[in-house]
Amino acid sequence: MTETARPLRRDAQRNRERILLAAHDAFAARGFAATLDDVAQLAGVGVGTVYRRFPTKEALIEALFADRLEDLVSLAEDALALPSGWDGLTMLLRRSIGMHAVDRGLRDAALCIGIDKHQFANVGEHLLPLVQEIFDRAHAEGSLRADVGIHDLPIILATVTDLARHTPPGRPEIFRRFLELIIDGLRARPDNGDLGPAVTQADVEAIVHDCVPPIDSRRRS
């Protein structure tokens, strides 16, 4: 019985790896709109096999993105280590948006951090204070306009990555042009105009609700 059990465990591990690889491709292309049926088709396995490994889409998303979101924590730590807050902020924007522009799943996961998505709570607890410190440094040195705050970041992320999704196939880098325009607008200048009321957490939640497909935690998705 021991000899027959070992191949089953190896098969199960291979199936899990195949499912995760297929899930990466499915979510990179469709974001959280991808379903477990999409993943099963790409993996070349029955959908029942996917459900045995990951009983809900939420479970699969957590397994797929937990480590990848930790890369954003490392990026924020690297940004915070730069000599100036402005350099840290612009590096964070350019690199993170570059990552999210080519992977809709990672983009959807990042937008959900801190927005009532418990599977990413630990990442948010580490990431958000680092990002806040980057903003605080840039404000303290006078390089970032005073009326821009951390709640503006997910709106910028959503805007530029959505643009990246709609750019023509032959011009994939157009989104970077508009990211640079936004970065230029973030810089503090004597003639900065009034932006009006600050973006709030409620604003962010409303926007994320509309631009990120919900994670259906039921068995069938």
CSV table of C-alpha atoms in Angstrom, one decimal:
chain,number,residue,atom,x,y,z
A,1,MET,CA,0.0,0.0,0.0
A,2,THR,CA,2.9,2.3,0.7
A,3,GLU,CA,4.3,1.7,-2.8
A,4,THR,CA,1.0,2.5,-4.5
A,5,ALA,CA,0.4,5.6,-2.4
A,6,ARG,CA,3.7,7.3,-3.4
A,7,PRO,CA,2.9,7.7,-7.1
A,8,LEU,CA,-0.5,9.1,-6.2
A,9,ARG,CA,1.1,11.8,-4.1
A,10,ARG,CA,3.5,12.6,-6.9
A,11,ASP,CA,0.6,12.7,-9.4
A,12,ALA,CA,-1.3,15.0,-7.0
A,13,GLN,CA,1.8,17.3,-6.8
A,14,ARG,CA,2.2,17.4,-10.5
A,15,ASN,CA,-1.5,18.2,-10.9
A,16,ARG,CA,-1.2,21.0,-8.4
A,17,GLU,CA,1.8,22.5,-10.2
A,18,ARG,CA,0.0,22.2,-13.5
A,19,ILE,CA,-3.1,23.9,-12.1
A,20,LEU,CA,-1.0,26.8,-10.6
A,21,LEU,CA,0.8,27.3,-13.9
A,22,ALA,CA,-2.4,27.4,-15.8
A,23,ALA,CA,-4.0,29.7,-13.2
A,24,HIS,CA,-1.1,32.1,-13.7
A,25,ASP,CA,-1.8,32.3,-17.4
A,26,ALA,CA,-5.6,32.6,-16.9
A,27,PHE,CA,-5.4,35.3,-14.3
A,28,ALA,CA,-2.7,37.2,-16.1
A,29,ALA,CA,-5.0,37.4,-19.1
A,30,ARG,CA,-8.4,38.0,-17.5
A,31,GLY,CA,-7.7,39.0,-13.9
A,32,PHE,CA,-10.1,37.9,-11.3
A,33,ALA,CA,-12.7,37.4,-14.0
A,34,ALA,CA,-11.0,34.1,-14.8
A,35,THR,CA,-12.9,31.0,-13.5
A,36,LEU,CA,-11.8,27.6,-12.2
A,37,ASP,CA,-13.3,26.2,-15.4
A,38,ASP,CA,-10.9,28.4,-17.4
A,39,VAL,CA,-8.0,27.1,-15.3
A,40,ALA,CA,-9.0,23.5,-15.8
A,41,GLN,CA,-9.2,23.9,-19.5
A,42,LEU,CA,-5.7,25.5,-19.7
A,43,ALA,CA,-4.3,22.9,-17.4
A,44,GLY,CA,-5.7,20.0,-19.4
A,45,VAL,CA,-7.4,18.5,-16.4
A,46,GLY,CA,-11.0,17.9,-15.4
A,47,VAL,CA,-12.6,20.8,-13.4
A,48,GLY,CA,-13.2,18.3,-10.6
A,49,THR,CA,-9.4,17.9,-10.2
A,50,VAL,CA,-9.1,21.7,-9.8
A,51,TYR,CA,-11.8,21.7,-7.1
A,52,ARG,CA,-10.1,18.9,-5.2
A,53,ARG,CA,-7.0,21.0,-5.0
A,54,PHE,CA,-8.7,24.3,-4.6
A,55,PRO,CA,-12.3,24.1,-3.5
A,56,THR,CA,-13.0,27.8,-4.2
A,57,LYS,CA,-11.6,30.4,-6.5
A,58,GLU,CA,-10.6,32.4,-3.4
A,59,ALA,CA,-8.4,29.5,-2.3
A,60,LEU,CA,-6.7,29.4,-5.7
A,61,ILE,CA,-6.1,33.1,-5.8
A,62,GLU,CA,-4.6,33.1,-2.3
A,63,ALA,CA,-2.2,30.2,-3.3
A,64,LEU,CA,-1.3,31.9,-6.5
A,65,PHE,CA,-0.7,35.5,-5.4
A,66,ALA,CA,0.4,35.4,-1.7
A,67,ASP,CA,4.1,35.0,-2.6
A,68,ARG,CA,3.8,37.4,-5.6
A,69,LEU,CA,2.3,40.1,-3.4
A,70,GLU,CA,5.3,39.7,-1.1
A,71,ASP,CA,7.4,40.9,-4.1
A,72,LEU,CA,5.6,44.2,-3.7
A,73,VAL,CA,6.6,44.4,-0.1
A,74,SER,CA,10.3,43.8,-1.2
A,75,LEU,CA,9.8,46.5,-3.8
A,76,ALA,CA,8.5,49.0,-1.2
A,77,GLU,CA,11.4,48.2,1.1
A,78,ASP,CA,13.9,48.9,-1.8
A,79,ALA,CA,12.1,52.1,-2.6
A,80,LEU,CA,12.3,53.2,1.0
A,81,ALA,CA,16.0,52.6,1.0
A,82,LEU,CA,16.7,55.1,-1.7
A,83,PRO,CA,18.2,58.5,-0.8
A,84,SER,CA,15.0,60.6,-1.3
A,85,GLY,CA,11.3,60.0,-0.9
A,86,TRP,CA,10.7,61.3,-4.4
A,87,ASP,CA,13.1,58.7,-5.9
A,88,GLY,CA,11.4,56.0,-3.8
A,89,LEU,CA,7.9,57.0,-4.8
A,90,THR,CA,8.7,57.2,-8.5
A,91,MET,CA,10.6,53.9,-8.4
A,92,LEU,CA,7.6,52.3,-6.7
A,93,LEU,CA,5.2,53.7,-9.3
A,94,ARG,CA,7.2,52.7,-12.3
A,95,ARG,CA,8.1,49.2,-11.2
A,96,SER,CA,4.9,48.2,-9.7
A,97,ILE,CA,2.8,49.5,-12.5
A,98,GLY,CA,5.1,47.8,-15.0
A,99,MET,CA,4.4,44.5,-13.2
A,100,HIS,CA,0.7,45.0,-13.0
A,101,ALA,CA,0.3,46.2,-16.6
A,102,VAL,CA,1.4,42.8,-17.9
A,103,ASP,CA,-0.5,40.7,-15.3
A,104,ARG,CA,-4.1,41.6,-14.7
A,105,GLY,CA,-4.4,39.1,-11.9
A,106,LEU,CA,-1.5,40.7,-10.0
A,107,ARG,CA,-3.1,44.0,-10.6
A,108,ASP,CA,-6.5,42.9,-9.3
A,109,ALA,CA,-4.8,41.4,-6.2
A,110,ALA,CA,-2.8,44.5,-5.5
A,111,LEU,CA,-5.9,46.7,-5.8
A,112,CYS,CA,-7.6,44.5,-3.3
A,113,ILE,CA,-5.0,44.9,-0.6
A,114,GLY,CA,-6.6,46.5,2.4
A,115,ILE,CA,-10.0,46.5,0.8
A,116,ASP,CA,-11.9,43.8,2.8
A,117,LYS,CA,-10.0,40.9,1.2
A,118,HIS,CA,-8.9,38.9,4.2
A,119,GLN,CA,-6.7,36.5,2.2
A,120,PHE,CA,-4.2,39.4,1.6
A,121,ALA,CA,-4.5,40.9,5.0
A,122,ASN,CA,-1.0,39.9,6.1
A,123,VAL,CA,0.6,41.4,3.0
A,124,GLY,CA,-1.4,44.6,3.5
A,125,GLU,CA,-0.2,44.9,7.1
A,126,HIS,CA,3.4,44.9,5.9
A,127,LEU,CA,3.0,46.8,2.6
A,128,LEU,CA,0.7,49.8,3.5
A,129,PRO,CA,2.9,51.2,6.3
A,130,LEU,CA,6.0,51.1,4.0
A,131,VAL,CA,4.1,52.9,1.2
A,132,GLN,CA,2.8,55.5,3.8
A,133,GLU,CA,6.4,56.1,4.9
A,134,ILE,CA,7.5,56.7,1.3
A,135,PHE,CA,4.7,59.3,0.9
A,136,ASP,CA,5.6,60.9,4.3
A,137,ARG,CA,9.3,61.2,3.2
A,138,ALA,CA,8.4,62.8,-0.1
A,139,HIS,CA,6.0,65.2,1.6
A,140,ALA,CA,8.6,66.1,4.3
A,141,GLU,CA,11.3,66.9,1.7
A,142,GLY,CA,8.8,69.0,-0.3
A,143,SER,CA,9.0,67.0,-3.5
A,144,LEU,CA,5.5,65.6,-3.5
A,145,ARG,CA,2.6,68.0,-3.7
A,146,ALA,CA,0.9,68.3,-0.3
A,147,ASP,CA,-2.6,67.4,-1.5
A,148,VAL,CA,-1.7,64.0,-2.8
A,149,GLY,CA,-1.9,61.0,-0.4
A,150,ILE,CA,-1.7,57.3,-0.2
A,151,HIS,CA,-5.3,56.8,-1.3
A,152,ASP,CA,-4.4,58.4,-4.7
A,153,LEU,CA,-2.0,55.5,-5.4
A,154,PRO,CA,-4.6,52.7,-6.2
A,155,ILE,CA,-6.5,55.1,-8.4
A,156,ILE,CA,-3.3,55.8,-10.4
A,157,LEU,CA,-2.6,52.1,-10.5
A,158,ALA,CA,-6.1,51.3,-11.7
A,159,THR,CA,-6.1,54.1,-14.3
A,160,VAL,CA,-2.7,53.3,-15.9
A,161,THR,CA,-3.0,49.6,-15.9
A,162,ASP,CA,-6.5,49.8,-17.5
A,163,LEU,CA,-4.9,51.9,-20.2
A,164,ALA,CA,-2.2,49.3,-20.7
A,165,ARG,CA,-5.0,46.7,-21.2
A,166,HIS,CA,-6.5,48.8,-24.1
A,167,THR,CA,-3.4,49.9,-25.9
A,168,PRO,CA,-2.9,48.6,-29.5
A,169,PRO,CA,-0.7,45.4,-29.8
A,170,GLY,CA,2.0,47.3,-31.7
A,171,ARG,CA,2.2,50.1,-29.0
A,172,PRO,CA,2.4,48.2,-25.6
A,173,GLU,CA,4.4,51.0,-24.0
A,174,ILE,CA,1.9,53.8,-24.4
A,175,PHE,CA,0.9,53.4,-20.8
A,176,ARG,CA,4.4,54.4,-19.7
A,177,ARG,CA,4.0,57.7,-21.5
A,178,PHE,CA,0.9,58.6,-19.5
A,179,LEU,CA,2.5,57.3,-16.3
A,180,GLU,CA,5.3,59.8,-16.8
A,181,LEU,CA,2.7,62.5,-17.3
A,182,ILE,CA,1.1,61.5,-14.0
A,183,ILE,CA,4.4,61.4,-12.2
A,184,ASP,CA,5.2,64.9,-13.5
A,185,GLY,CA,1.8,66.1,-12.1
A,186,LEU,CA,2.7,64.7,-8.7
A,187,ARG,CA,5.7,66.9,-8.2
A,188,ALA,CA,5.3,69.9,-5.9
A,189,ARG,CA,5.5,73.2,-7.6
A,190,PRO,CA,4.7,76.8,-6.5
A,191,ASP,CA,1.9,77.0,-9.1
A,192,ASN,CA,0.2,73.7,-8.3
A,193,GLY,CA,-3.6,74.2,-8.6
A,194,ASP,CA,-6.2,73.0,-6.2
A,195,LEU,CA,-7.2,69.3,-6.7
A,196,GLY,CA,-10.3,69.6,-4.7
A,197,PRO,CA,-11.4,67.2,-1.9
A,198,ALA,CA,-8.9,64.5,-1.0
A,199,VAL,CA,-9.5,60.9,-2.1
A,200,THR,CA,-10.8,58.8,0.8
A,201,GLN,CA,-10.8,55.1,1.6
A,202,ALA,CA,-14.5,55.0,0.7
A,203,ASP,CA,-13.7,56.4,-2.7
A,204,VAL,CA,-11.0,53.8,-3.2
A,205,GLU,CA,-13.3,50.9,-2.2
A,206,ALA,CA,-16.1,52.1,-4.6
A,207,ILE,CA,-13.6,52.4,-7.5
A,208,VAL,CA,-12.1,49.0,-6.8
A,209,HIS,CA,-15.5,47.4,-6.5
A,210,ASP,CA,-16.3,48.6,-10.0
A,211,CYS,CA,-13.0,47.8,-11.7
A,212,VAL,CA,-12.0,44.5,-10.0
A,213,PRO,CA,-14.3,41.4,-10.5
A,214,PRO,CA,-15.5,40.0,-7.2
A,215,ILE,CA,-13.9,36.9,-5.8
A,216,ASP,CA,-16.7,34.3,-5.5
A,217,SER,CA,-15.9,32.2,-2.5
A,218,ARG,CA,-18.6,29.6,-3.3
A,219,ARG,CA,-17.5,26.2,-4.6
A,220,ARG,CA,-18.6,26.8,-8.2
A,221,SER,CA,-17.3,30.0,-9.8
